[in-house]
Amino acid sequence: MGSKKRGLESIEEAEDEGPIDKVESEQSKKKLKKEKKKDGENASAASVKPMERRKKRKALDKERHGVSSENHESKPVQTGSELKDADDTKEQPASSPSSGLPEFHITVFKDLVSINASVREAAVETMVMELQEVQKVYDKLGKKELVERGLQLEAEKDDGLNNCAPSLRYAVRRLIRGVSSSRECARQGFALGLTILLYKIPSIKVQSFLKLIVDLLEVSSSMKGQEAKDCLLGRLFAYGALVRSGRLVEEWISDKNTPYIKEFTSLIISLAAKKRYLQEPAVSVILDLVEKLPTEALLSHVLEAPGMNDWFEGATEVGNPDALHLALKIREKNSLDSKIFDKLLPNPFSPSKLFATSHLSSLVNCLKESTFCQPRIHSVWPVLVNSLFPDVVFQDEDVVSSSSIKKHKRSRKCSSSEEDIAKNLRCFCEVIIEGSLLPSSHDRKHLAFDVLLLLLPRLPASFIPIVLSYKLVQCLMDILSTKDTWLHKVAQYFLKELSDWVRHDDVRKVSVIMALQKHGSGRFDCITRTKTVKDLMAEFKTESGCMLFIQNLTSMFVDEGHASEEPSDQSQTTDDNSELGSAEDKESVGPSGNSDFLRSWVVDSLPSILKYLKLDPEAKFRVQKEILKFLAVQGLFSSSLGTEVTSFELQEKFRWPKAATSSALCRMCIEQLQLLLANAQKGEGQKVEGQEGEGPRALTSIREPIDLGSYFMRFLSTLRNIPSVSLFQTLSNEDEKAFTKLQAMESRLCREERNCLQERNFRLSATANKLHALRYLLIQLLLQVLLRPGEFSEAASELILCCKKAFSSSDLLESSGEDELDGDETPELMDVLVDTLLSLLPESSAPMRSAIEQVFKYFCDDVTDDGLLRMLRVIKKDLKPARHQDAESEDDSDDDDDFLDIEEAEEIDEAETGETGESDEQTDDSEAVVGVEAVEEIPEASDDSDGGMDDDAMFRMDTYLARIFKERKNQAGGETAHSQLVLFKLRVLSLLEIYLHENPGKPQVLSVYSNLAQAFVKPHTAEGSEQLGQRIWGILQKKIFKAKEYPKGEAVQLSTLESLLEKNLKWASKPFKKKRSSENPSKKKQSASRNRHKMIGSLAQNSIFWILKILDARKFPESELQGFFDIFKRVLVGYLDSKKIQIKSNFLKEIFRRRPWIGHHLLGFLLEKCGNAESEFRRVEALDLVIEILKSHVFFNTDVKGQEASKKMLKSHLPKLGFLIKVLVTNMPEKQARRTHVRKFCGKVFQMISTSNLTKSFLKDLPPDAHVACETHLGEAFLALKKLGR
């Protein structure tokens, strides 16, 4: 029965459809029939049956109304059979001139479905205009019954549209059915058509229209799924069209007692109760009506409608956010209090009562159920936000950002309205966000973040701590610490939007950073694995923003109880589906632990503000001063009388935490203070480099007012003079004396520096730079004394002594009474200074090392040879003495030449321990790369000379080295001692790098090179620290070999260069040897050993090129270079006769190419040795060397004089050249590649001889038996040469 009833309904619906729709329906049914042939013939017969019924029904209608055949032929609505084969969409009128009514083209309905809004609007306009014309003419007709009979478009029904023309009645019914269609934009287009039609044509009665909606869009019990949903949505759209047309308001204006408004409200309330998804749009329709109706009509009709009271009464129990939305909007528009809202709104209404904790608790169910429309946020939330933040002007907090925080908090008085809003917001966040949404499901957590994002655009900066509460931040951290939940992306999006919101507002930025870190115990980024706080801190661009941030950090550090005030139960912000962060990240450390974490973050964060800050020098200096004052007060001092001290001299009040700051935090403050001063000094250096003239002197105009070190010392002295303020720890007598002396010496140097700057003299400017660097070193040392008591007092005394001696001349100190130092005493002073700097290096902090490097930079020009050698001795030092060497390596000691002929000027009891390896490779590596004779005569002392040296003698070498050796002696394995020594070497290398950069052309560079090369080839360097080897390699390459300048002058001795050349050539010739101690070494070790051998070979080759460049620059006469030539002759002999010499022929070719004069001198010797070479392979390979030398003679001399000299030289070597060719052709190699090589060589030689017109002389000097061999093996090339000789 259900199917039969549905079939009849489908027939009736098909009747009501227009021709275009019928064509489309028939075509779709045909397509379905083709696709479902497999369902059988019964199904196809059933699908045809409705078409037959439709034809019979139309035929009966025609007969009953007595319409003539002519009218049938002109009728615009054609039957299904007539449209069956129609291929076009030709417009068909719904009325014709013969009926007396204007035409109505029903094809406009097709355009109402278009996706294009402009097409839909044009179709509506056309439809309404035509229907208005039709209705006008229809109203003027006398016999309307005849027209209705002739233009009956569908079966006669009691639709209540008695005063409407047939075309209008058809259009209304068609539009109502159309809003239930889900095809494309049918609902939008048909609803628009209904709205305009109802508005323009008053003949359509509201009562009839409401009845038609119910009748045509009735949901029957047989409807399921999408079909029922379409009908419900259609009714909703139809009701919306009625409201927007304004007809209900017109009804009320014409009749104050009209029943239609109540009926309409009751219908739409009942419609909203059918499905959850209909509630919010139904309320939207009611609100459209409320906007149009006056308050009187609202009270007497809308609120009194049947069902409305029950809907509001049950809202809080069932959780109906739409009822709350409607109540709030009605109250917002009309400002009326009604008993019907008593369950939802306070009576009388006020925002403070609405957001009271007790009332918000009653609304929790309504608001929690608003998650059903996610990801879209429900309409009730923007209304609540509007109630929460009425249109009031908040005080501009940027104005007060530069004032102190305490003043900011106490002097700024909020207006009563602002205080009320803050109270309401706090209740809202505590009850709704933290109490209801965050502890609930993932969906509600998502809703909480969406609501907060809704609050942000209207949220004043002062309210940010209320929103970013402890529970919210903890929930955010919980979510972000686990990536396997879908909430992770929600939290990431929230953080992104939050960061974007604060990006261009420093006050907001500060508030957000403080809230995140305060409630995250200073570890928000660490736990969430993000860079949120770090990125926000990097975005401070203004002085006022930095100052505000510093003041907030200071307040956070000083104020107590912030960690323990908040609840520690994290479960309040999570549910069973939420996952907490890792226990490692969020281990419970108690309130004091959280406090220390947060305070340590504050201390770390202060100097980092300056990292990305780009301000003018004066503004940056002011920011630096604020940071310095905080670090100095909290790290260096404590107050004995309360937590606040006022300095009348500085006109400032200083605060300390109530609980004493831990010693660890004080040390952290001192370290950050050192870093701040070091960065300030570097910043001065960068400004210097950008100034004109000599870099350091550009500071003349800016250093006086902007000197952070000077300001710190004055600030330190001022606070020490306050009776109730003392250092955070008591110093020993020695440290106290050192502290006082450092203060006095810094003050003295500061005065001298000022005097030098005022003179504006270049010589005094250089002195001012030295003074400035020493001052900062004294300041760093003073802080180091506080940081590590008892360790630096002796070094401080030595440094103060150096300062006194370095700047005691009468032209710098007024009435000093001190005599100038003699020239002989200056080296002693520099030696003491170098020793002092070296003693400070090992255990100093990074900022102090930076200050040491700055001092060394300005004093390195005066460093003596002894001081330089003391630094180099550290680089070569090893922990393993010679007495521990293996007997296995002693067997190879005969082969172990002392490659380093430069000996250090040391006493016998200070000789270095021997450094030999444990294997063949180590023995080879331990041979030094270089050999340099000292200028002065020094007694020889080999590295093995300390075999019987006791530990006490060794300890006297250097205090720190002695301690390292002693530590190694007492430790098993000596790993700590070794790592400390490597670290010490790296720091000394930094000083040597500065020396090479500042003095690239001094002869001492040779000494530095020789010692660094020796240290590099030691096996302990490679095995002990790869970083150390790479650092030495980098210095040799960049600061020595590739430097623009190189050692020059008379101090560069020829014998020194000869020794260096010989030893490097020997090293470049050494073959790769495997270790004897390991018969089957691993591939990794073997590869590392081979790579090291290649690096050492490369070092030797680069060294040779560098030495030859120095040799060229000296321009020695050829008679003095015989020793050089003898060295190369020995290398060539070994190369041609011994397989142990593995020097590369390409390397020798490069030497001859770069220095042709060497090849010119060795050509005769090379030709002779090639002819007598024992190795055929080496003889053939050496032919390239001969060609390289000859090319530089013959082809590169273009002038006449040069050509004559080349011809003369070549002629003198023709006999030896002929002898070599004879040997080659008479002993032709068996391998084809070598034979080809020999032929190419001979061809090039013949070409050079013919070019120089020496063919006859060559043929004459060539032995007769060689002629036959040349003809046999060289063929055409030799015959062509003989032709030229005739």
PDB file of C-alpha atoms in Angstrom, residues 387-531:
ATOM      1  CA  SER A 387      27.694  40.997  25.958  1.00  0.00           C
ATOM      2  CA  LEU A 388      31.061  40.385  27.565  1.00  0.00           C
ATOM      3  CA  PHE A 389      32.768  43.287  25.795  1.00  0.00           C
ATOM      4  CA  PRO A 390      30.322  46.138  25.274  1.00  0.00           C
ATOM      5  CA  ASP A 391      31.501  49.034  23.171  1.00  0.00           C
ATOM      6  CA  VAL A 392      33.684  50.778  25.760  1.00  0.00           C
ATOM      7  CA  VAL A 393      37.059  52.426  25.211  1.00  0.00           C
ATOM      8  CA  PHE A 394      39.834  50.784  27.148  1.00  0.00           C
ATOM      9  CA  GLN A 395      42.814  52.734  28.360  1.00  0.00           C
ATOM     10  CA  ASP A 396      45.779  52.716  26.022  1.00  0.00           C
ATOM     11  CA  GLU A 397      48.373  50.675  27.808  1.00  0.00           C
ATOM     12  CA  ASP A 398      51.153  51.477  25.340  1.00  0.00           C
ATOM     13  CA  VAL A 399      51.359  54.916  26.895  1.00  0.00           C
ATOM     14  CA  VAL A 400      52.499  53.528  30.185  1.00  0.00           C
ATOM     15  CA  SER A 401      54.727  50.786  28.808  1.00  0.00           C
ATOM     16  CA  SER A 402      57.890  52.765  29.426  1.00  0.00           C
ATOM     17  CA  SER A 403      57.178  53.373  33.105  1.00  0.00           C
ATOM     18  CA  SER A 404      58.110  50.933  35.802  1.00  0.00           C
ATOM     19  CA  ILE A 405      55.864  47.965  36.392  1.00  0.00           C
ATOM     20  CA  LYS A 406      55.046  48.878  39.923  1.00  0.00           C
ATOM     21  CA  LYS A 407      54.076  52.362  38.896  1.00  0.00           C
ATOM     22  CA  HIS A 408      52.209  50.888  35.973  1.00  0.00           C
ATOM     23  CA  LYS A 409      50.170  48.693  38.262  1.00  0.00           C
ATOM     24  CA  ARG A 410      49.388  51.179  40.988  1.00  0.00           C
ATOM     25  CA  SER A 411      48.953  54.448  39.158  1.00  0.00           C
ATOM     26  CA  ARG A 412      46.732  53.168  36.357  1.00  0.00           C
ATOM     27  CA  LYS A 413      43.201  53.202  37.746  1.00  0.00           C
ATOM     28  CA  CYS A 414      40.685  51.213  35.781  1.00  0.00           C
ATOM     29  CA  SER A 415      37.244  52.662  35.351  1.00  0.00           C
ATOM     30  CA  SER A 416      34.394  50.870  37.060  1.00  0.00           C
ATOM     31  CA  SER A 417      33.144  49.524  33.754  1.00  0.00           C
ATOM     32  CA  GLU A 418      36.568  48.083  32.951  1.00  0.00           C
ATOM     33  CA  GLU A 419      36.736  46.436  36.363  1.00  0.00           C
ATOM     34  CA  ASP A 420      33.268  44.948  35.850  1.00  0.00           C
ATOM     35  CA  ILE A 421      34.281  43.610  32.432  1.00  0.00           C
ATOM     36  CA  ALA A 422      37.417  42.072  33.916  1.00  0.00           C
ATOM     37  CA  LYS A 423      35.317  40.421  36.630  1.00  0.00           C
ATOM     38  CA  ASN A 424      32.796  39.115  34.091  1.00  0.00           C
ATOM     39  CA  LEU A 425      35.584  37.780  31.870  1.00  0.00           C
ATOM     40  CA  ARG A 426      37.215  36.027  34.795  1.00  0.00           C
ATOM     41  CA  CYS A 427      33.955  34.329  35.762  1.00  0.00           C
ATOM     42  CA  PHE A 428      33.317  33.369  32.142  1.00  0.00           C
ATOM     43  CA  CYS A 429      36.756  31.817  31.765  1.00  0.00           C
ATOM     44  CA  GLU A 430      36.650  30.014  35.106  1.00  0.00           C
ATOM     45  CA  VAL A 431      33.147  28.581  34.762  1.00  0.00           C
ATOM     46  CA  ILE A 432      32.727  27.991  31.029  1.00  0.00           C
ATOM     47  CA  ILE A 433      36.225  27.631  29.570  1.00  0.00           C
ATOM     48  CA  GLU A 434      38.151  26.080  32.446  1.00  0.00           C
ATOM     49  CA  GLY A 435      35.297  24.486  34.382  1.00  0.00           C
ATOM     50  CA  SER A 436      33.199  23.057  31.556  1.00  0.00           C
ATOM     51  CA  LEU A 437      34.922  22.841  28.178  1.00  0.00           C
ATOM     52  CA  LEU A 438      38.565  22.082  28.955  1.00  0.00           C
ATOM     53  CA  PRO A 439      37.924  19.107  31.296  1.00  0.00           C
ATOM     54  CA  SER A 440      35.504  17.596  28.769  1.00  0.00           C
ATOM     55  CA  SER A 441      35.896  15.870  25.393  1.00  0.00           C
ATOM     56  CA  HIS A 442      38.250  16.721  22.537  1.00  0.00           C
ATOM     57  CA  ASP A 443      35.399  18.438  20.688  1.00  0.00           C
ATOM     58  CA  ARG A 444      34.749  20.741  23.599  1.00  0.00           C
ATOM     59  CA  LYS A 445      38.438  21.492  24.023  1.00  0.00           C
ATOM     60  CA  HIS A 446      38.418  22.456  20.366  1.00  0.00           C
ATOM     61  CA  LEU A 447      35.393  24.671  21.052  1.00  0.00           C
ATOM     62  CA  ALA A 448      37.233  26.321  23.967  1.00  0.00           C
ATOM     63  CA  PHE A 449      40.116  27.342  21.704  1.00  0.00           C
ATOM     64  CA  ASP A 450      37.689  28.614  19.065  1.00  0.00           C
ATOM     65  CA  VAL A 451      35.899  30.751  21.651  1.00  0.00           C
ATOM     66  CA  LEU A 452      39.204  32.176  22.831  1.00  0.00           C
ATOM     67  CA  LEU A 453      40.099  33.085  19.270  1.00  0.00           C
ATOM     68  CA  LEU A 454      36.735  34.838  19.103  1.00  0.00           C
ATOM     69  CA  LEU A 455      37.689  36.848  22.182  1.00  0.00           C
ATOM     70  CA  LEU A 456      41.129  37.921  20.941  1.00  0.00           C
ATOM     71  CA  PRO A 457      40.194  40.783  18.568  1.00  0.00           C
ATOM     72  CA  ARG A 458      38.362  42.611  21.377  1.00  0.00           C
ATOM     73  CA  LEU A 459      40.621  41.595  24.245  1.00  0.00           C
ATOM     74  CA  PRO A 460      42.628  44.395  25.938  1.00  0.00           C
ATOM     75  CA  ALA A 461      46.221  43.536  26.797  1.00  0.00           C
ATOM     76  CA  SER A 462      45.490  43.881  30.510  1.00  0.00           C
ATOM     77  CA  PHE A 463      42.968  41.023  30.289  1.00  0.00           C
ATOM     78  CA  ILE A 464      45.384  38.537  28.687  1.00  0.00           C
ATOM     79  CA  PRO A 465      46.437  37.015  32.050  1.00  0.00           C
ATOM     80  CA  ILE A 466      42.766  36.278  32.749  1.00  0.00           C
ATOM     81  CA  VAL A 467      42.328  34.368  29.491  1.00  0.00           C
ATOM     82  CA  LEU A 468      45.717  32.637  29.426  1.00  0.00           C
ATOM     83  CA  SER A 469      45.197  31.121  32.853  1.00  0.00           C
ATOM     84  CA  TYR A 470      47.093  28.295  34.484  1.00  0.00           C
ATOM     85  CA  LYS A 471      44.597  25.632  33.441  1.00  0.00           C
ATOM     86  CA  LEU A 472      44.463  26.795  29.851  1.00  0.00           C
ATOM     87  CA  VAL A 473      48.245  26.922  29.463  1.00  0.00           C
ATOM     88  CA  GLN A 474      48.593  23.513  31.089  1.00  0.00           C
ATOM     89  CA  CYS A 475      45.962  22.079  28.745  1.00  0.00           C
ATOM     90  CA  LEU A 476      47.742  23.646  25.789  1.00  0.00           C
ATOM     91  CA  MET A 477      51.032  22.127  26.910  1.00  0.00           C
ATOM     92  CA  ASP A 478      49.416  18.725  27.395  1.00  0.00           C
ATOM     93  CA  ILE A 479      48.069  18.753  23.861  1.00  0.00           C
ATOM     94  CA  LEU A 480      51.212  20.051  22.182  1.00  0.00           C
ATOM     95  CA  SER A 481      53.455  17.596  23.991  1.00  0.00           C
ATOM     96  CA  THR A 482      51.775  14.670  22.157  1.00  0.00           C
ATOM     97  CA  LYS A 483      51.527  14.671  18.374  1.00  0.00           C
ATOM     98  CA  ASP A 484      49.303  11.629  17.930  1.00  0.00           C
ATOM     99  CA  THR A 485      45.983  13.399  18.639  1.00  0.00           C
ATOM    100  CA  TRP A 486      43.949  15.507  16.227  1.00  0.00           C
ATOM    101  CA  LEU A 487      43.834  18.219  18.872  1.00  0.00           C
ATOM    102  CA  HIS A 488      47.534  18.838  18.226  1.00  0.00           C
ATOM    103  CA  LYS A 489      46.747  20.732  15.021  1.00  0.00           C
ATOM    104  CA  VAL A 490      44.002  22.675  16.814  1.00  0.00           C
ATOM    105  CA  ALA A 491      46.478  23.807  19.468  1.00  0.00           C
ATOM    106  CA  GLN A 492      49.071  24.656  16.825  1.00  0.00           C
ATOM    107  CA  TYR A 493      46.528  26.794  14.977  1.00  0.00           C
ATOM    108  CA  PHE A 494      45.577  28.532  18.217  1.00  0.00           C
ATOM    109  CA  LEU A 495      49.219  29.364  18.933  1.00  0.00           C
ATOM    110  CA  LYS A 496      49.704  30.637  15.387  1.00  0.00           C
ATOM    111  CA  GLU A 497      46.675  32.925  15.612  1.00  0.00           C
ATOM    112  CA  LEU A 498      47.741  34.082  19.058  1.00  0.00           C
ATOM    113  CA  SER A 499      51.234  34.913  17.757  1.00  0.00           C
ATOM    114  CA  ASP A 500      49.820  36.777  14.772  1.00  0.00           C
ATOM    115  CA  TRP A 501      47.518  38.753  17.051  1.00  0.00           C
ATOM    116  CA  VAL A 502      50.365  39.989  19.264  1.00  0.00           C
ATOM    117  CA  ARG A 503      53.000  40.402  16.544  1.00  0.00           C
ATOM    118  CA  HIS A 504      52.627  44.153  16.088  1.00  0.00           C
ATOM    119  CA  ASP A 505      51.715  45.084  19.663  1.00  0.00           C
ATOM    120  CA  ASP A 506      54.482  44.983  22.251  1.00  0.00           C
ATOM    121  CA  VAL A 507      52.112  45.226  25.236  1.00  0.00           C
ATOM    122  CA  ARG A 508      50.137  42.190  24.080  1.00  0.00           C
ATOM    123  CA  LYS A 509      53.352  40.370  23.237  1.00  0.00           C
ATOM    124  CA  VAL A 510      54.766  40.891  26.709  1.00  0.00           C
ATOM    125  CA  SER A 511      51.540  39.749  28.373  1.00  0.00           C
ATOM    126  CA  VAL A 512      51.359  36.573  26.286  1.00  0.00           C
ATOM    127  CA  ILE A 513      55.017  35.662  26.889  1.00  0.00           C
ATOM    128  CA  MET A 514      54.685  36.227  30.605  1.00  0.00           C
ATOM    129  CA  ALA A 515      51.498  34.155  30.837  1.00  0.00           C
ATOM    130  CA  LEU A 516      52.911  31.222  28.865  1.00  0.00           C
ATOM    131  CA  GLN A 517      56.145  31.125  30.818  1.00  0.00           C
ATOM    132  CA  LYS A 518      54.638  31.835  34.203  1.00  0.00           C
ATOM    133  CA  HIS A 519      52.159  28.970  33.983  1.00  0.00           C
ATOM    134  CA  GLY A 520      54.641  26.781  32.122  1.00  0.00           C
ATOM    135  CA  SER A 521      57.322  27.234  34.804  1.00  0.00           C
ATOM    136  CA  GLY A 522      59.621  28.778  32.226  1.00  0.00           C
ATOM    137  CA  ARG A 523      59.588  25.630  30.059  1.00  0.00           C
ATOM    138  CA  PHE A 524      56.740  26.209  27.627  1.00  0.00           C
ATOM    139  CA  ASP A 525      58.884  25.809  24.519  1.00  0.00           C
ATOM    140  CA  CYS A 526      60.722  22.835  25.976  1.00  0.00           C
ATOM    141  CA  ILE A 527      57.587  20.859  26.864  1.00  0.00           C
ATOM    142  CA  THR A 528      55.590  21.772  23.742  1.00  0.00           C
ATOM    143  CA  ARG A 529      58.595  21.297  21.442  1.00  0.00           C
ATOM    144  CA  THR A 530      57.880  24.608  19.749  1.00  0.00           C
ATOM    145  CA  LYS A 531      59.664  27.948  19.423  1.00  0.00           C
TER     146      LYS A 531
END
